């Protein structure tokens, strides 16, 4: 799967989950321990905004200031559409995928930022689905794309961004979604 196809697929998955959240479900617990559905949605929506800032070289203070903003607002889907389109356009600019980006997890190329965005949108869409008891299905091709980035997950885990992988993680014969969720500590 091409990286931009994966980005579009993860954006569509997140969009479906955000659209499925009923007004009374925003305060429900998500699959992210200690975070409500709204907090996960706000985190992933704000991430889209921050990823564009990092990619375009915005000052760190500007990026960090956005962490206090409410990105869900009254229309999470509209917020996703706005920030996803802006980030995709920035990633598609000539040279963007090779450009060094000062991400909080360390300097990475734009291509790595794109990969992280796909990972974040996919996993947090699943986290939201768990919180609202929605459809938890992740496209197998999207899972395969992310499983190819297992070294990125391992590096982020070492920095405290992911829970430990599931003990006795399944072999390569397991379904791609199960392998992805277990790799990223989502086996509970």
XYZ file of C-alpha atoms in Angstrom:
188
model
C 0.000 0.000 0.000
C 1.332 3.437 -0.960
C 1.922 5.791 1.979
C -0.606 8.363 0.730
C -3.202 5.638 0.122
C -2.565 4.495 3.713
C -2.944 8.082 4.951
C -6.252 8.429 3.131
C -7.462 5.053 4.441
C -6.552 5.921 8.030
C -8.231 9.320 7.697
C -11.400 7.660 6.363
C -11.334 5.153 9.244
C -10.961 7.922 11.824
C -13.675 9.955 10.104
C -16.100 7.008 10.316
C -15.402 6.550 14.015
C -15.783 10.242 14.823
C -19.066 10.366 12.895
C -20.320 7.353 14.878
C -19.837 8.994 18.292
C -23.227 9.866 19.764
C -23.448 13.086 21.819
C -23.696 11.104 25.058
C -20.613 8.974 24.257
C -17.877 11.612 24.309
C -17.230 11.083 28.034
C -17.143 7.279 27.776
C -13.786 5.637 28.523
C -11.746 4.803 25.434
C -9.302 1.943 24.971
C -6.537 4.356 26.078
C -6.372 3.902 29.826
C -7.447 7.056 31.665
C -8.649 8.826 28.501
C -12.242 9.442 27.458
C -13.401 9.166 23.858
C -13.312 12.971 23.670
C -9.745 13.152 25.003
C -8.528 10.604 22.442
C -10.368 12.432 19.664
C -8.913 15.759 20.775
C -5.416 14.247 20.922
C -5.595 12.751 17.431
C -7.229 15.837 15.891
C -4.671 18.117 17.528
C -1.970 15.782 16.260
C -3.044 16.484 12.688
C -2.657 20.187 13.297
C 0.710 19.775 15.033
C 2.071 17.423 12.358
C 1.556 20.167 9.765
C 3.269 22.685 12.036
C 6.246 20.345 12.556
C 6.463 19.634 8.834
C 6.504 23.329 7.969
C 9.115 24.147 10.621
C 6.928 26.136 13.006
C 8.580 27.219 16.268
C 8.319 24.648 19.051
C 6.446 27.154 21.254
C 3.706 27.452 18.626
C 3.400 23.675 18.392
C 3.285 23.245 22.172
C 0.737 26.048 22.638
C -1.739 24.074 20.515
C -1.832 21.278 23.103
C -4.185 23.416 25.228
C -6.710 23.925 22.422
C -10.033 22.151 21.996
C -9.906 20.470 18.580
C -13.121 18.459 18.923
C -15.293 21.536 19.394
C -18.862 20.990 18.280
C -17.995 19.117 15.056
C -15.116 16.647 15.278
C -15.630 15.443 11.706
C -15.319 18.964 10.298
C -12.164 19.490 12.378
C -10.684 16.263 11.002
C -11.552 17.208 7.436
C -9.903 20.617 7.822
C -6.679 19.440 9.449
C -6.341 16.251 7.379
C -6.594 18.168 4.105
C -4.072 20.756 5.264
C -1.576 18.125 6.428
C -1.980 16.010 3.290
C -1.315 19.032 1.096
C 1.811 19.882 3.112
C 3.064 16.284 2.877
C 2.500 16.279 -0.902
C 4.674 19.352 -1.482
C 7.934 18.668 -3.350
C 10.656 17.594 -0.914
C 8.327 17.316 2.083
C 8.885 13.604 2.595
C 12.657 14.043 2.732
C 12.601 17.157 4.934
C 13.846 16.672 8.511
C 11.075 17.198 11.053
C 11.627 18.017 14.743
C 8.956 15.695 16.173
C 8.641 15.284 19.966
C 9.949 11.713 19.582
C 13.068 12.983 17.830
C 14.073 14.210 14.399
C 12.545 12.178 11.589
C 12.086 12.697 7.846
C 8.705 13.829 6.529
C 8.093 10.272 5.300
C 8.414 9.083 8.903
C 5.936 11.748 10.005
C 3.470 10.511 7.397
C 3.913 6.959 8.691
C 3.359 8.124 12.273
C 0.184 9.925 11.241
C -1.191 6.780 9.641
C -0.334 4.839 12.790
C -1.885 7.411 15.115
C -5.107 7.811 13.144
C -5.568 4.059 12.746
C -4.932 3.124 16.360
C -6.911 5.983 17.843
C -9.837 5.240 15.518
C -9.809 1.749 17.026
C -9.520 3.211 20.553
C -12.589 5.352 19.889
C -14.487 2.374 18.450
C -13.825 0.441 21.664
C -15.130 3.365 23.731
C -18.376 3.659 21.783
C -18.748 -0.094 21.196
C -18.497 0.548 17.467
C -17.086 -1.343 14.515
C -13.477 -2.169 15.384
C -12.487 -3.452 11.950
C -9.257 -2.136 10.433
C -8.580 -2.777 6.746
C -6.069 -5.661 6.403
C -3.968 -3.702 3.871
C -3.741 -0.778 6.288
C -2.681 -3.202 9.032
C -0.033 -4.686 6.725
C 1.300 -1.205 5.949
C 1.638 -0.478 9.662
C 3.095 -3.880 10.511
C 5.893 -3.090 8.077
C 6.673 -0.167 10.416
C 7.122 -2.380 13.493
C 10.580 -0.918 14.119
C 8.993 2.534 14.448
C 6.557 1.201 17.048
C 9.442 -0.424 18.939
C 11.416 2.852 18.899
C 8.403 4.807 20.160
C 7.753 2.187 22.835
C 11.298 2.702 24.143
C 10.415 6.403 24.518
C 7.223 5.599 26.432
C 4.690 6.194 23.655
C 3.322 2.628 23.508
C 2.443 -0.029 26.044
C 4.447 -3.245 25.935
C 3.566 -5.639 23.135
C 1.233 -8.455 24.093
C 2.990 -11.335 25.770
C 3.266 -14.275 23.413
C 2.328 -12.092 20.458
C 0.830 -14.133 17.615
C 2.982 -15.375 14.770
C 2.760 -14.154 11.205
C -0.147 -16.537 10.589
C -2.475 -14.449 12.764
C -4.823 -11.900 11.228
C -3.057 -8.594 10.450
C -5.354 -6.601 12.751
C -4.651 -8.890 15.706
C -0.907 -8.655 15.046
C -1.061 -4.842 14.831
C -3.114 -4.437 17.996
C -0.912 -6.803 19.962
C 2.253 -5.115 18.656
C 0.991 -1.754 19.912
C -0.098 -3.000 23.334
C -3.810 -3.132 22.568
C -4.576 -6.703 23.522
C -6.827 -6.148 26.518
